[in-house]
Coordinates of C-alpha atoms in Angstrom, one line a residue:
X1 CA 116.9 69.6 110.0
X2 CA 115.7 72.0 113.5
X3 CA 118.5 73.2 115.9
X4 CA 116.5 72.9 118.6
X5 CA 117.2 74.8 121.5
X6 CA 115.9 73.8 125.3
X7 CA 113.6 75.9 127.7
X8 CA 115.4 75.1 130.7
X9 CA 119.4 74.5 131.2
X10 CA 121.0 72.2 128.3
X11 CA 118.4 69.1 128.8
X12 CA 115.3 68.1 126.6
X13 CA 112.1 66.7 128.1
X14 CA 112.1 64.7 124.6
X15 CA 114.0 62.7 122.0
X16 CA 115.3 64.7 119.6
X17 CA 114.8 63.2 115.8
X18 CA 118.3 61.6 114.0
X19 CA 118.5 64.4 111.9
X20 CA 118.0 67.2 114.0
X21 CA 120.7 69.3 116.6
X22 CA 120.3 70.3 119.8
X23 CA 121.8 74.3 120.1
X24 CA 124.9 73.6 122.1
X25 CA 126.2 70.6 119.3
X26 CA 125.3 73.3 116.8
X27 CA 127.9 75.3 118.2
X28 CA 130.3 72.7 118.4
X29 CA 130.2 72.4 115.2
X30 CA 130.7 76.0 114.1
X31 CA 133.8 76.3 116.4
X32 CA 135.1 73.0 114.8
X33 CA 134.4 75.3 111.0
X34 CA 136.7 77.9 112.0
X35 CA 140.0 78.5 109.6
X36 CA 138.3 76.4 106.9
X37 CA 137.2 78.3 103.7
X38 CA 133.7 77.0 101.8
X39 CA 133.4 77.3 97.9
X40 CA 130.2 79.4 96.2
X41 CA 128.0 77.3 94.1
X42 CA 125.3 77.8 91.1
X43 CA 121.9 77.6 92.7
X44 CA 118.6 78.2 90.5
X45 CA 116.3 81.2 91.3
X46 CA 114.0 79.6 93.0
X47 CA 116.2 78.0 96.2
X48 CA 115.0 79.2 99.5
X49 CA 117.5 81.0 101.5
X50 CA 115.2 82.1 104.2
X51 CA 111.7 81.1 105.8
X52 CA 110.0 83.8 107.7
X53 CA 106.4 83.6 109.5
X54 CA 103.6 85.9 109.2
X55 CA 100.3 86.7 109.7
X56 CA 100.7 88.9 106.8
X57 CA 98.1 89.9 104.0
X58 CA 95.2 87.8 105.5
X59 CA 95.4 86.7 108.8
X60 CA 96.8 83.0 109.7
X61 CA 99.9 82.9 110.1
X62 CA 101.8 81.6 107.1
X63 CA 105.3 80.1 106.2
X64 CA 107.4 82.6 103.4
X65 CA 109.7 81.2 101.7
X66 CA 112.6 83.6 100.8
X67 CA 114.4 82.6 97.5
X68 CA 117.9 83.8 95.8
X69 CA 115.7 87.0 94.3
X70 CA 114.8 88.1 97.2
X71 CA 117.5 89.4 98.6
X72 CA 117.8 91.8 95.2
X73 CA 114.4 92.8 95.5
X74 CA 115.8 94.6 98.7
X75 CA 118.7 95.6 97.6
X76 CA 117.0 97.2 94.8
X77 CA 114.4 99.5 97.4
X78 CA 117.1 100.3 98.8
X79 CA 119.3 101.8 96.0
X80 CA 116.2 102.9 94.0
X81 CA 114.4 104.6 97.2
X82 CA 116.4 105.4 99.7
X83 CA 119.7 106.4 97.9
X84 CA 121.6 103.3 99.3
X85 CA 125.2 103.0 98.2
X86 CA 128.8 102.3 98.4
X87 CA 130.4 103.4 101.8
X88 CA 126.6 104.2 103.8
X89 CA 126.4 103.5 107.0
X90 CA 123.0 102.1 107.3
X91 CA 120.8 101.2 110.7
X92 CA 117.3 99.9 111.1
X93 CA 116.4 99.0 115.2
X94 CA 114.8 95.3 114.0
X95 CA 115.0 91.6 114.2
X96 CA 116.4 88.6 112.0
X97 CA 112.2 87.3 112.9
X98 CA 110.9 90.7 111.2
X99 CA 111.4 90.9 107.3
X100 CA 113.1 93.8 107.7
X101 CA 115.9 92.0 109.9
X102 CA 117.3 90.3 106.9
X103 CA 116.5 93.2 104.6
X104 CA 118.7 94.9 106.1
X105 CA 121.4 92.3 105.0
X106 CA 120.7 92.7 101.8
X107 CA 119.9 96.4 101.3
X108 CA 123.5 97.5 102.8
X109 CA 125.9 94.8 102.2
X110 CA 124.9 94.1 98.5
X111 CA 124.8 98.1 97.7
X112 CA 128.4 98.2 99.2
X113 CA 126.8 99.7 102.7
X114 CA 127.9 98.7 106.3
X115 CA 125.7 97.8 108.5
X116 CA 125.5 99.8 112.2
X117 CA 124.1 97.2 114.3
X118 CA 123.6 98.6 118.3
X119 CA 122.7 95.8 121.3
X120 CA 120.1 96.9 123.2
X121 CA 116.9 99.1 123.2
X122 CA 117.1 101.6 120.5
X123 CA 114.6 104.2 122.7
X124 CA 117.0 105.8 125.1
X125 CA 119.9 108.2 124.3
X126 CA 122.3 105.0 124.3
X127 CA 121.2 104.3 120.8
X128 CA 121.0 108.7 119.8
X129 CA 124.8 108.8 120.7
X130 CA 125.5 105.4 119.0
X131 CA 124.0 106.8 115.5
X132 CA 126.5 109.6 115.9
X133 CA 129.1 107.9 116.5
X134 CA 128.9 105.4 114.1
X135 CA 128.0 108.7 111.5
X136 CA 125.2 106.8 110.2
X137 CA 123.9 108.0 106.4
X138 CA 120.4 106.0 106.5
X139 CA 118.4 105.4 109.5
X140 CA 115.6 103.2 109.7
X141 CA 112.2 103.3 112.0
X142 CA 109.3 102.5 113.2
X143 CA 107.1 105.3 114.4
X144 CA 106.2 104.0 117.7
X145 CA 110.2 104.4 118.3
X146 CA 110.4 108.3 116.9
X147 CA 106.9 108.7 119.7
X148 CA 108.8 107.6 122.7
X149 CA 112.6 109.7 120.9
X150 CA 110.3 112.9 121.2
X151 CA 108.4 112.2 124.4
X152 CA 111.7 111.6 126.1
X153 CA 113.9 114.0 124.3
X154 CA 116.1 111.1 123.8
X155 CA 118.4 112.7 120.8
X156 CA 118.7 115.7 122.4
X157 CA 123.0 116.7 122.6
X158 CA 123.7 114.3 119.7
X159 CA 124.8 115.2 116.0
X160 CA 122.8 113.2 113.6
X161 CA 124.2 115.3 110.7
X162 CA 125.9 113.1 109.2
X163 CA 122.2 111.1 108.0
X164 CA 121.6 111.5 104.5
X165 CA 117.6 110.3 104.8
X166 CA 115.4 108.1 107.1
X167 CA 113.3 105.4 106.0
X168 CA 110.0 104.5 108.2
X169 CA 107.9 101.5 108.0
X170 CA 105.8 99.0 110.0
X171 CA 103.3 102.1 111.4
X172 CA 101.4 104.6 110.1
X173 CA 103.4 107.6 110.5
X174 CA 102.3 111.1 112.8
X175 CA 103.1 114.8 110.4
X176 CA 103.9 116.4 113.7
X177 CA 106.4 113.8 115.3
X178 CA 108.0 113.2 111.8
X179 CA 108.8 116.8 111.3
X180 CA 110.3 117.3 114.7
X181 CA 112.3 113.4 113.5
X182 CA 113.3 115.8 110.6
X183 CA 114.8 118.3 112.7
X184 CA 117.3 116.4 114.3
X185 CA 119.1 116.1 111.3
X186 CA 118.5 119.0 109.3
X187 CA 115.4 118.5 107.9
X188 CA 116.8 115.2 106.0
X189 CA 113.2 113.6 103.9
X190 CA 111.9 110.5 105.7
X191 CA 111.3 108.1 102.8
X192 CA 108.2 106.0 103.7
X193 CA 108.0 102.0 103.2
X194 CA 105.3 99.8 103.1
X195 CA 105.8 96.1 102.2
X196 CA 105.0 92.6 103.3
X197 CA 107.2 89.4 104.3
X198 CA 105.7 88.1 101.1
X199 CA 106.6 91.1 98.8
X200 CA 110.3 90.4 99.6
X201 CA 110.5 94.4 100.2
X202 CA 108.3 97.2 99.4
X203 CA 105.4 97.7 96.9
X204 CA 104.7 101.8 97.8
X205 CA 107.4 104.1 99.0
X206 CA 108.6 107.5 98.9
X207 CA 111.7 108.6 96.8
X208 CA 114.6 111.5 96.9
X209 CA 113.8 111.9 93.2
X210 CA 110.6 113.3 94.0
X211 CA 108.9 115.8 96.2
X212 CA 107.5 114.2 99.5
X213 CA 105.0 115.1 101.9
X214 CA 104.9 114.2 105.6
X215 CA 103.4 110.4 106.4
X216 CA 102.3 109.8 102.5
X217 CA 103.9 107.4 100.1
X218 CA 105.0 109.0 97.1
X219 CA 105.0 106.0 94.2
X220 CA 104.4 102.5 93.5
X221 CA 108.0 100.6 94.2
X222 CA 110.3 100.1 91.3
X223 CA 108.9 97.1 89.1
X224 CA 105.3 97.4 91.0
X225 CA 101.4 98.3 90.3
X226 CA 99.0 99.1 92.9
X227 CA 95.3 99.4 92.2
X228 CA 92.7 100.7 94.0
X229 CA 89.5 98.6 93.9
X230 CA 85.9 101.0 94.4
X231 CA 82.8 99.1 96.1
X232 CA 82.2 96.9 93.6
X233 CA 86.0 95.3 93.3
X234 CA 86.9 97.4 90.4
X235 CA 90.1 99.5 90.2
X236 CA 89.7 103.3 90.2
X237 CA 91.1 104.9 87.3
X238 CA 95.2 106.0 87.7
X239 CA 94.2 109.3 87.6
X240 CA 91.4 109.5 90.0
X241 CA 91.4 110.2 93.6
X242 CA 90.1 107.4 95.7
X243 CA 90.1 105.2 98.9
X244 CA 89.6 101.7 98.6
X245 CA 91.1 98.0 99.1
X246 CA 94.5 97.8 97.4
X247 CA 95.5 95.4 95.1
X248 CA 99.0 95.0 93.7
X249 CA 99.3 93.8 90.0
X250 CA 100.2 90.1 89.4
X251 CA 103.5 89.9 88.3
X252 CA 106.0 91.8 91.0
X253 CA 110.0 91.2 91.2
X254 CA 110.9 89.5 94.3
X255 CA 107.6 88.4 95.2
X256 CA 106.0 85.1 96.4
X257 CA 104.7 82.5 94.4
X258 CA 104.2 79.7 97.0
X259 CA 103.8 79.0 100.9
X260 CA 105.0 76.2 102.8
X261 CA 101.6 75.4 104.8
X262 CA 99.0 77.4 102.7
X263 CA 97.7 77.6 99.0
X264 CA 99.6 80.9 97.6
X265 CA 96.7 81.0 94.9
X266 CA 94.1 80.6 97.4
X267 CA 95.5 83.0 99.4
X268 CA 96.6 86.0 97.0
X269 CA 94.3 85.1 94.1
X270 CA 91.3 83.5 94.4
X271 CA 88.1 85.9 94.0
X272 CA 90.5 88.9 93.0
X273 CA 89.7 90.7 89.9
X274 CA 91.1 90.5 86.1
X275 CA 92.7 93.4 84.6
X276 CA 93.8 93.1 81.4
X277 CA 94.0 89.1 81.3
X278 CA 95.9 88.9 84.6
X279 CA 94.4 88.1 88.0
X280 CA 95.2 91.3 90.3
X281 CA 97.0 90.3 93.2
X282 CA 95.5 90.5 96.8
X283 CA 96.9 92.7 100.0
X284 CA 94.5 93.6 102.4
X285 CA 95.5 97.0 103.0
X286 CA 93.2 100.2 102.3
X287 CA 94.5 102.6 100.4
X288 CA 94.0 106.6 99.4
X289 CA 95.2 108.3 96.8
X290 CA 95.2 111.7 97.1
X291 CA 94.5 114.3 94.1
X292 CA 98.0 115.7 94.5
X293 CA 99.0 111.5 93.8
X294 CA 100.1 111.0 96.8
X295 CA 99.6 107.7 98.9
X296 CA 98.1 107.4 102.2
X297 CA 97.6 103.7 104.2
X298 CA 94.1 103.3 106.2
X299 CA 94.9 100.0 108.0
X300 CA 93.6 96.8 107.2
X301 CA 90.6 95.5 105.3
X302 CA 90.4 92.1 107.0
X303 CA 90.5 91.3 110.5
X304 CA 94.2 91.4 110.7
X305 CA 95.8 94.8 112.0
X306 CA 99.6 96.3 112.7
X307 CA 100.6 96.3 116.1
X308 CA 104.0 98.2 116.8
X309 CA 105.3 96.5 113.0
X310 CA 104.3 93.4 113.5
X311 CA 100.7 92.2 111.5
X312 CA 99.0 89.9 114.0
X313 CA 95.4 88.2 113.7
X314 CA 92.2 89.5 115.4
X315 CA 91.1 85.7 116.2
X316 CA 94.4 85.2 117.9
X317 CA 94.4 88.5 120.0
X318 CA 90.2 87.4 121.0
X319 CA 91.5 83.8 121.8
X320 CA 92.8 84.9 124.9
X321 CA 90.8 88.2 125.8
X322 CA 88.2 85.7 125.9
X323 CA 89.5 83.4 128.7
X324 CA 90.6 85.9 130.8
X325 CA 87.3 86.5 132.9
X326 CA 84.3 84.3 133.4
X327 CA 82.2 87.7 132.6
X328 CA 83.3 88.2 129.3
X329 CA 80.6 86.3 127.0
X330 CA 82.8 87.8 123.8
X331 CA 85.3 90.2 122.4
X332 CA 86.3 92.1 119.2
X333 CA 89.6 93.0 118.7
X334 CA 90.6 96.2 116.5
X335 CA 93.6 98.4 115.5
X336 CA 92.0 102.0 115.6
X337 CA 94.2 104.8 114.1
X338 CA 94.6 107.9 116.8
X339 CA 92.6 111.0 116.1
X340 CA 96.3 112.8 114.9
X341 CA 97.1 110.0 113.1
X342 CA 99.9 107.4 113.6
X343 CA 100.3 103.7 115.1
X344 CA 97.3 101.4 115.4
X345 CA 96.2 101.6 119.1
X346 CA 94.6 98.2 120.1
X347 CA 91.1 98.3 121.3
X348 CA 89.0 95.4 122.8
X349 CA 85.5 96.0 122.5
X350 CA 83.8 93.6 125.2
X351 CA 80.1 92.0 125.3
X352 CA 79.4 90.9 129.1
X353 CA 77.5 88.4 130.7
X354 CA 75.9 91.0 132.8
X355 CA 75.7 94.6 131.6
X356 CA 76.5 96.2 134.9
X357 CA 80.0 97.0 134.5
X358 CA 82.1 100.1 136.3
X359 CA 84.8 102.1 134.7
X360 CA 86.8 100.7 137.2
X361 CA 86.0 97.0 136.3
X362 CA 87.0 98.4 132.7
X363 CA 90.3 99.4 134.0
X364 CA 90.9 96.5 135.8
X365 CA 89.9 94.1 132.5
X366 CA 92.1 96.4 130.4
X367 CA 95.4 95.5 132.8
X368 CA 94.4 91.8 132.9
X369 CA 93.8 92.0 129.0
X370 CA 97.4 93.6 128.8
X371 CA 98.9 90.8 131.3
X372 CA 97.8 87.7 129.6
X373 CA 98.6 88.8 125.9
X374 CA 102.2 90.0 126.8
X375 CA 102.4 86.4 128.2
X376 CA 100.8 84.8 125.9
X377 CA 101.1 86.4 122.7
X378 CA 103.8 89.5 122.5
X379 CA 105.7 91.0 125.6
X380 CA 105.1 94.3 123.3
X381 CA 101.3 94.3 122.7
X382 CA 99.5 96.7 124.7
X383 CA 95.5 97.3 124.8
X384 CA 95.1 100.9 125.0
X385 CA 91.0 100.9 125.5
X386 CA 88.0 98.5 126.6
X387 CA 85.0 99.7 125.0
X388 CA 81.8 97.9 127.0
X389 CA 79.2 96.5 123.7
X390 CA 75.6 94.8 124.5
X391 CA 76.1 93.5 121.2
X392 CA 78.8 93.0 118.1
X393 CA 77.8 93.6 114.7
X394 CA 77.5 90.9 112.3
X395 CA 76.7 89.6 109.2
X396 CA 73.8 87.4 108.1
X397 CA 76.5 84.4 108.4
X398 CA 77.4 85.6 111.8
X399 CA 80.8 86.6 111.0
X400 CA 82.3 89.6 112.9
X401 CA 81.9 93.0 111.2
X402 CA 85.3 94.1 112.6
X403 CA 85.7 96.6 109.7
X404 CA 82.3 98.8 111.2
X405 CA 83.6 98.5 114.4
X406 CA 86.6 100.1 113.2
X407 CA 84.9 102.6 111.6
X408 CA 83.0 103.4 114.7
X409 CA 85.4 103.4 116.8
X410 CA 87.4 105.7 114.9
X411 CA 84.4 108.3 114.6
X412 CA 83.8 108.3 118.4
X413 CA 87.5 109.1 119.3
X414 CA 87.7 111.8 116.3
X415 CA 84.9 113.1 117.7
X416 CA 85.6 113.4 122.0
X417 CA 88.8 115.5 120.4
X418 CA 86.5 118.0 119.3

């Protein structure tokens, strides 16, 4: 059954199916539930309670099915990691259409938390004074959100003493802006998360049993095992420092074992690596761990990168750069990590029809780049360069070579800082 909801007023353009209801009879019926008191019942493990979509470890978008262990999975992060407990106050700016909307369900209400839940846009001082008031104990983010806090001074008057910790996720986190995030509540730890709508929750995070540093993750999550696979596919020794693709180990609490439109074997399995008789489990991420054992996260390893939380396809984002002037023969798109560190900025690198282009016709191409995917795609995205190419690499099959792009890309803005 859909509850389908209209674009325009309350009519539909089209017959709805027998079993489905259109949004206003939906609510009928709710109203028409009121006073009446519904009975718990045995379900197995395995029922889905929640479907969410994502582009998530490689790059169409997919259909997750949520099942009753999911929502202990969070629960668990949440009480294991982030100290969650009995009479917390937690808040996390996010969305019932981002994992970490229903998450947040789980990880307060079955820990014996309340939920602080503000309406509205959690960057002016609106949402500072509301975190006050509400004397919120764990406060989630997003680094793009702490960015725009510090260039705006938004906290600035407000007690946030009352927060125990902060969680951060969805980004790759700045040292210098999460130190000043510190500050405004008495150098609290920030406890860093890094999941997937798949994973049900986290499978690297930080921990207030342990000593953390600034934008690093500080241990595998509770009942998982990361590897780190060297150039040849083979996990680095637990004790060695290393940077590499990450794989997770095959057996994970909480996580997927199917997908409503894909193969889940195909998609997390195939090709990966044995390790002691089981298949390693694949992610997409690249990984570092640091000699100290520390965790740091290096962006993607396909051609799928994090824009402002959300993972989003490079063949999607191209789709419509592509369209958007007749003197574009082909574009690249690519999530290239600031020179500071921090979010993903999005950068379309552009092959033309004719080579003689003008910073200005860059400028302009950038705006109409920005216009068409905030239509079209995400009212959030944002291209923050166009970098002019008289050619893309490629492989001998033709495909793309986002991942040297990257790599260049990276190298040039490191070094103009210089």
């Amino acid at each position: 059954m859909a509850v389908v909801i209209p674009t325009k007023g309350s009519e539909f353009s089209m017959k709805l199916r027998n079993s489905d209801l259109s949004w206003d009879v939906f609510l009928e019926k709710v109203y028409n539930l009121k006073g009446k008191e519904f009975i718990a019942t045995d379900q197995p493990v395995e029922t889905i309670t929640n479907i969410l979509f994502s582009s998530g470890t490689t790059g169409d978008p997919k259909a997750i099915p949520w099942t009753n262990i999911t929502p202990l999975k969070a629960a668990a992060d949440a009480w294991c990691h982030m100290d969650v407990r009995k009479g917390d106050v937690v808040c996390w700016p996010t969305n019932l259409g981002w994992m970490m909307g229903p998450w947040l369900v789980y990880a307060s209400l079955l820990n014996g938390a309340s939920m602080a839940l503000y309406i509205g846009s959690p960057l002016g001082s609106g949402f500072a004074k509301f975190v006050q008031d509400a004397k919120v104990t764990m406060l989630g983010v997003i680094p793009s959100i702490v960015r725009s806090w510090k260039s705006a001074n938004s906290t600035s008057g407000y007690d946030w003493s009352s927060i125990r910790c902060f969680g951060s996720s969805g980004e790759a986190s700045n040292v210098d802006e999460y130190l000043w995030l510190m500050g405004r509540a008495l150098y609290k730890p920030i406890i860093e998360y890094c999941g997937g709508t798949e994973i049900g929750g986290g499978f690297v995070c930080g921990s207030v049993l342990q000593a953390q540093a600034l934008s690093a993750f500080s241990t595998p999550a509770m009942c998982c095992s990361l590897y780190i696979l060297d150039d040849s596919g083979h996990p680095i020794p637990e004790n060695v420092p290393g940077i590499g693709e990450l794989a997770l180990g095959s057996l994970m609490f909480g996580a997927s074992n199917t997908l409503l439109n894909a193969d889940h074997h195909g998609v997390y399995f195939k090709g990966m690596p044995v390790l002691n008789g089981k298949v390693l489990r694949r992610h997409g991420d690249v990984f570092e761990r640091t000699a100290r054992k520390y965790y740091h996260a290096h962006g993607r390893a396909d051609d799928t990168m994090n824009l402002g939380g959300i993972k989003v396809s490079s063949v999607e984002i191209e789709r419509i750069c592509n369209g958007v002037d007749s003197s574009i023969l082909e574009t690249a798109a690519i999530g290239v990590p600031p020179s500071g560190g921090g979010p993903e900025l999005l950068t379309i690198a552009v092959v033309f029809k004719d080579s003689s282009v003008t910073k200005q016709d860059l400028q302009q191409l950038r705006m109409s780049f920005n216009s068409a995917l905030q239509k079209k795609l995400n009212p959030l995205f944002r291209v923050s360069q166009v970098v002019p190419l008289s050619s893309l690499p490629r492989t001998a099959s033709n495909k793309v070579m986002r991942r040297v792009l990257r790599q260049q890309l990276t190298e040039t803005n490191q070094s103009s800082k210089i």
